[in-house]
mmCIF file of C-alpha atoms in Angstrom:
data_model
loop_
_atom_site.group_PDB
_atom_site.id
_atom_site.type_symbol
_atom_site.label_atom_id
_atom_site.label_comp_id
_atom_site.label_asym_id
_atom_site.label_seq_id
_atom_site.Cartn_x
_atom_site.Cartn_y
_atom_site.Cartn_z
ATOM 1 C CA MET A 599 2.522 -2.054 -23.033
ATOM 2 C CA THR A 600 -0.776 -0.659 -21.746
ATOM 3 C CA GLU A 601 -3.496 -3.139 -20.864
ATOM 4 C CA LYS A 602 -6.779 -2.519 -22.662
ATOM 5 C CA SER A 603 -9.654 -1.740 -20.320
ATOM 6 C CA GLU A 604 -13.409 -1.853 -20.728
ATOM 7 C CA LYS A 605 -15.885 0.748 -19.570
ATOM 8 C CA LEU A 606 -18.565 -0.558 -17.207
ATOM 9 C CA THR A 607 -21.665 1.299 -16.061
ATOM 10 C CA ILE A 608 -23.290 0.405 -12.731
ATOM 11 C CA ARG A 609 -26.361 1.667 -10.945
ATOM 12 C CA ILE A 610 -25.898 2.689 -7.337
ATOM 13 C CA SER A 611 -28.218 4.471 -4.931
ATOM 14 C CA ASN A 612 -27.482 7.966 -3.658
ATOM 15 C CA ASP A 613 -27.089 6.569 -0.126
ATOM 16 C CA GLU A 614 -24.523 4.032 -1.323
ATOM 17 C CA LEU A 615 -22.678 6.699 -3.268
ATOM 18 C CA GLU A 616 -22.611 8.954 -0.200
ATOM 19 C CA GLU A 617 -21.196 6.038 1.815
ATOM 20 C CA ILE A 618 -18.445 5.523 -0.767
ATOM 21 C CA ASP A 619 -17.643 9.232 -0.922
ATOM 22 C CA SER A 620 -17.527 9.435 2.871
ATOM 23 C CA PHE A 621 -15.122 6.492 2.978
ATOM 24 C CA LEU A 622 -12.948 8.015 0.258
ATOM 25 C CA SER A 623 -12.762 11.349 2.074
ATOM 26 C CA TYR A 624 -10.904 9.571 4.915
ATOM 27 C CA ASN A 625 -8.903 7.152 2.760
ATOM 28 C CA SER A 626 -6.496 8.744 0.312
ATOM 29 C CA ASN A 627 -5.301 5.335 -0.949
ATOM 30 C CA TYR A 628 -7.716 5.594 -3.872
ATOM 31 C CA ALA A 629 -7.435 8.189 -6.634
ATOM 32 C CA SER A 630 -11.067 7.914 -7.693
ATOM 33 C CA ARG A 631 -14.396 6.196 -7.144
ATOM 34 C CA SER A 632 -13.592 3.945 -10.092
ATOM 35 C CA GLU A 633 -10.318 2.817 -8.561
ATOM 36 C CA PHE A 634 -11.981 2.175 -5.207
ATOM 37 C CA ILE A 635 -14.832 0.156 -6.736
ATOM 38 C CA ARG A 636 -12.406 -1.822 -8.933
ATOM 39 C CA MET A 637 -10.204 -2.667 -5.938
ATOM 40 C CA ALA A 638 -13.208 -3.484 -3.724
ATOM 41 C CA VAL A 639 -14.549 -5.923 -6.314
ATOM 42 C CA LEU A 640 -11.166 -7.621 -6.688
ATOM 43 C CA GLU A 641 -10.798 -7.881 -2.912
ATOM 44 C CA TYR A 642 -14.263 -9.420 -2.646
ATOM 45 C CA ILE A 643 -13.346 -11.996 -5.292
ATOM 46 C CA SER A 644 -10.102 -12.837 -3.448
ATOM 47 C CA ILE A 645 -11.941 -13.278 -0.165
ATOM 48 C CA LYS A 646 -14.480 -15.597 -1.757
ATOM 49 C CA ARG A 647 -11.740 -17.565 -3.502
ATOM 50 C CA ILE A 648 -9.939 -18.431 -0.299
ATOM 51 C CA GLY A 649 -13.262 -19.735 0.977
ATOM 52 C CA ILE A 650 -13.278 -18.572 4.578
ATOM 53 C CA ILE A 651 -15.991 -15.929 4.285
ATOM 54 C CA THR A 652 -19.620 -17.066 4.194
ATOM 55 C CA LYS A 653 -22.686 -15.258 2.869
ATOM 56 C CA ASN A 654 -23.182 -13.385 6.159
ATOM 57 C CA ASN A 655 -19.507 -12.293 6.092
ATOM 58 C CA SER A 656 -18.586 -14.506 9.034
ATOM 59 C CA ILE A 657 -15.244 -16.286 9.045
ATOM 60 C CA HIS A 658 -15.558 -20.074 9.196
ATOM 61 C CA PRO A 659 -12.148 -21.567 8.427
ATOM 62 C CA ASP A 660 -11.359 -25.238 8.328
ATOM 63 C CA PRO A 661 -10.467 -26.467 11.862
ATOM 64 C CA LEU A 662 -6.907 -27.275 10.731
ATOM 65 C CA ILE A 663 -6.445 -23.705 9.479
ATOM 66 C CA GLU A 664 -7.895 -22.359 12.715
ATOM 67 C CA LYS A 665 -5.470 -24.493 14.758
ATOM 68 C CA ALA A 666 -2.472 -23.429 12.637
ATOM 69 C CA ILE A 667 -3.373 -19.755 12.952
ATOM 70 C CA SER A 668 -3.803 -20.086 16.722
ATOM 71 C CA LYS A 669 -0.316 -21.614 16.917
ATOM 72 C CA MET A 670 1.134 -18.742 14.854
ATOM 73 C CA VAL A 671 -0.502 -16.213 17.193
ATOM 74 C CA SER A 672 0.875 -18.081 20.230
ATOM 75 C CA ALA A 673 4.337 -18.115 18.634
ATOM 76 C CA GLY A 674 4.188 -14.347 18.160
ATOM 77 C CA PHE A 675 3.884 -14.202 14.379
ATOM 78 C CA TYR A 676 0.652 -12.202 14.764
ATOM 79 C CA LYS A 677 -0.755 -10.060 17.572
ATOM 80 C CA SER A 678 -4.183 -11.669 17.371
ATOM 81 C CA ILE A 679 -6.265 -14.091 15.342
ATOM 82 C CA ASP A 680 -8.004 -11.124 13.696
ATOM 83 C CA ASP A 681 -4.619 -9.698 12.651
ATOM 84 C CA ALA A 682 -3.669 -13.078 11.182
ATOM 85 C CA TYR A 683 -6.844 -13.330 9.112
ATOM 86 C CA GLU A 684 -6.470 -9.741 7.941
ATOM 87 C CA GLU A 685 -2.911 -10.408 6.770
ATOM 88 C CA ILE A 686 -3.914 -13.669 5.065
ATOM 89 C CA ILE A 687 -6.719 -11.914 3.196
ATOM 90 C CA LYS A 688 -4.420 -9.055 2.163
ATOM 91 C CA GLU A 689 -1.827 -11.538 0.910
ATOM 92 C CA ALA A 690 -4.446 -13.485 -1.051
ATOM 93 C CA TRP A 691 -5.465 -10.245 -2.717
ATOM 94 C CA ARG A 692 -1.960 -9.479 -4.027
#
C-alpha cells in the first residue's frame, strides 16, 4: 500500500538553494531536492528529540552519557567521541 503524501511549498533564498544544489552535486545519496530536504528535516527532528544538540548546534550530553561514551571509545567500540556521537545520531534517525 502506498502512503499518501502532502505537497508542501517553502520559500528559500537563491543562496540557500545554491548551497543545497552544491551539496547535492557531491552527494548522490539523494534523488532530488525534495528528498534531501525531507531527510534533512527528519534528521533535524531526530537530533532535537535525543536532546543533545542545543540551539547553537553544540553537543551538551548528560555527564553520565558522556562518561559512558568515553568508556566505549576506550574499549574500542568507536574510534573517537565524535564517531560515537555520529553513530548515535544516525541510529536515532532510523
